[in-house]
Amino acid sequence: MLKKANRINKTRELQKVYRTGLTMHTSALVIKFVASPKTRTAFVVSKKISKLSVERNRVKRVLREQMRLALPNLVTGDYMLVAKPKAASYENKELVEQLKYTLTRSKVLKT
């Protein structure tokens, strides 16, 4: 579970990240990033992914845990992870690989 300080909760802040954020795509994910003093994340998994809440929650759980583990290695800023419909068909391991690939490619991981 992410600490409350590491979550984006307000709609206005989410909209700011969505509108002004740097965007990185993969087949299963879209990551938006805006530099800020603290590292915070938000996860968006809509009903377009799956009509079943079990599937949507599985995708969120996998992404949330991987972001929690990656937090110390991330550039500070606000991150919004938006799952694409293909994410529901991926196994957990494949989702993790997609996330790591996207973070590495976007150069938001500290070296």
Short mmCIF file of C-alpha atoms in Angstrom, two decimals:
data_model
loop_
_atom_site.label_atom_id
_atom_site.label_comp_id
_atom_site.label_asym_id
_atom_site.label_seq_id
_atom_site.Cartn_x
_atom_site.Cartn_y
_atom_site.Cartn_z
CA MET A 1 0.00 0.00 0.00
CA LEU A 2 1.28 3.44 -0.87
CA LYS A 3 1.57 5.97 1.90
CA LYS A 4 -0.97 8.76 1.82
CA ALA A 5 1.81 11.27 1.14
CA ASN A 6 2.62 9.37 -2.07
CA ARG A 7 -0.90 9.48 -3.54
CA ILE A 8 -2.60 12.10 -5.70
CA ASN A 9 -6.13 12.49 -4.36
CA LYS A 10 -7.53 15.76 -5.60
CA THR A 11 -9.27 15.93 -8.97
CA ARG A 12 -7.62 19.26 -9.78
CA GLU A 13 -4.16 17.75 -9.31
CA LEU A 14 -5.07 14.76 -11.48
CA GLN A 15 -6.32 17.06 -14.22
CA LYS A 16 -3.09 19.05 -14.08
CA VAL A 17 -1.02 15.91 -14.55
CA TYR A 18 -3.31 14.71 -17.34
CA ARG A 19 -3.22 18.02 -19.24
CA THR A 20 0.40 19.07 -18.79
CA GLY A 21 2.20 15.81 -18.18
CA LEU A 22 4.92 14.26 -20.29
CA THR A 23 3.38 11.12 -21.82
CA MET A 24 4.93 7.68 -22.33
CA HIS A 25 3.01 4.81 -23.99
CA THR A 26 3.27 1.04 -24.14
CA SER A 27 0.74 -1.48 -25.35
CA ALA A 28 -0.74 -1.83 -21.85
CA LEU A 29 0.02 1.47 -20.10
CA VAL A 30 0.15 5.22 -20.44
CA ILE A 31 2.30 7.06 -17.90
CA LYS A 32 2.00 10.81 -17.46
CA PHE A 33 4.67 12.69 -15.51
CA VAL A 34 4.93 16.23 -14.15
CA ALA A 35 7.94 17.35 -12.11
CA SER A 36 7.10 18.42 -8.55
CA PRO A 37 8.83 18.54 -5.14
CA LYS A 38 7.25 15.28 -3.90
CA THR A 39 6.81 11.92 -5.59
CA ARG A 40 3.12 11.05 -5.84
CA THR A 41 1.18 8.61 -7.98
CA ALA A 42 -2.37 7.99 -9.20
CA PHE A 43 -3.82 4.96 -10.96
CA VAL A 44 -6.63 5.00 -13.50
CA VAL A 45 -8.22 1.71 -14.52
CA SER A 46 -11.57 2.31 -16.17
CA LYS A 47 -14.38 -0.06 -17.09
CA LYS A 48 -12.98 -0.10 -20.62
CA ILE A 49 -10.30 -2.41 -19.24
CA SER A 50 -12.78 -4.97 -17.95
CA LYS A 51 -16.36 -4.98 -16.77
CA LEU A 52 -15.25 -7.12 -13.83
CA SER A 53 -14.01 -5.20 -10.82
CA VAL A 54 -11.82 -8.18 -9.91
CA GLU A 55 -9.77 -7.69 -13.09
CA ARG A 56 -9.53 -3.92 -12.68
CA ASN A 57 -8.43 -4.27 -9.06
CA ARG A 58 -5.80 -6.88 -9.99
CA VAL A 59 -4.27 -4.47 -12.50
CA LYS A 60 -4.28 -1.67 -9.90
CA ARG A 61 -2.74 -3.91 -7.22
CA VAL A 62 0.12 -4.99 -9.47
CA LEU A 63 0.87 -1.44 -10.63
CA ARG A 64 0.55 0.03 -7.12
CA GLU A 65 2.98 -2.50 -5.63
CA GLN A 66 5.56 -1.99 -8.36
CA MET A 67 5.39 1.78 -8.02
CA ARG A 68 5.77 1.45 -4.24
CA LEU A 69 8.95 -0.57 -4.75
CA ALA A 70 10.24 1.85 -7.39
CA LEU A 71 9.57 5.07 -5.40
CA PRO A 72 13.12 5.47 -4.01
CA ASN A 73 14.52 5.19 -7.55
CA LEU A 74 12.13 7.60 -9.27
CA VAL A 75 12.70 11.23 -10.17
CA THR A 76 10.49 13.35 -7.91
CA GLY A 77 7.21 14.30 -9.52
CA ASP A 78 3.58 13.39 -10.02
CA TYR A 79 2.89 10.16 -11.93
CA MET A 80 -0.42 9.07 -13.40
CA LEU A 81 -0.63 5.49 -14.63
CA VAL A 82 -3.51 4.84 -17.01
CA ALA A 83 -4.18 1.22 -17.96
CA LYS A 84 -5.15 0.43 -21.54
CA PRO A 85 -7.67 -2.35 -22.37
CA LYS A 86 -4.88 -4.77 -23.24
CA ALA A 87 -3.63 -4.62 -19.62
CA ALA A 88 -6.41 -6.93 -18.41
CA SER A 89 -5.20 -9.72 -20.68
CA TYR A 90 -1.62 -9.52 -19.40
CA GLU A 91 -0.32 -11.71 -16.61
CA ASN A 92 1.09 -9.96 -13.54
CA LYS A 93 4.68 -10.57 -14.66
CA GLU A 94 4.01 -9.00 -18.06
CA LEU A 95 2.43 -5.92 -16.44
CA VAL A 96 5.50 -5.50 -14.25
CA GLU A 97 7.76 -5.75 -17.29
CA GLN A 98 5.66 -3.17 -19.17
CA LEU A 99 5.88 -0.74 -16.25
CA LYS A 100 9.64 -1.18 -15.81
CA TYR A 101 10.21 -0.79 -19.55
CA THR A 102 8.16 2.41 -19.68
CA LEU A 103 9.86 3.94 -16.64
CA THR A 104 13.30 3.09 -18.01
CA ARG A 105 12.53 4.36 -21.49
CA SER A 106 11.15 7.64 -20.16
CA LYS A 107 14.31 8.24 -18.11
CA VAL A 108 12.45 8.91 -14.85
CA LEU A 109 14.41 6.21 -13.00
CA LYS A 110 17.46 7.47 -11.13
CA THR A 111 20.67 5.69 -12.05
#
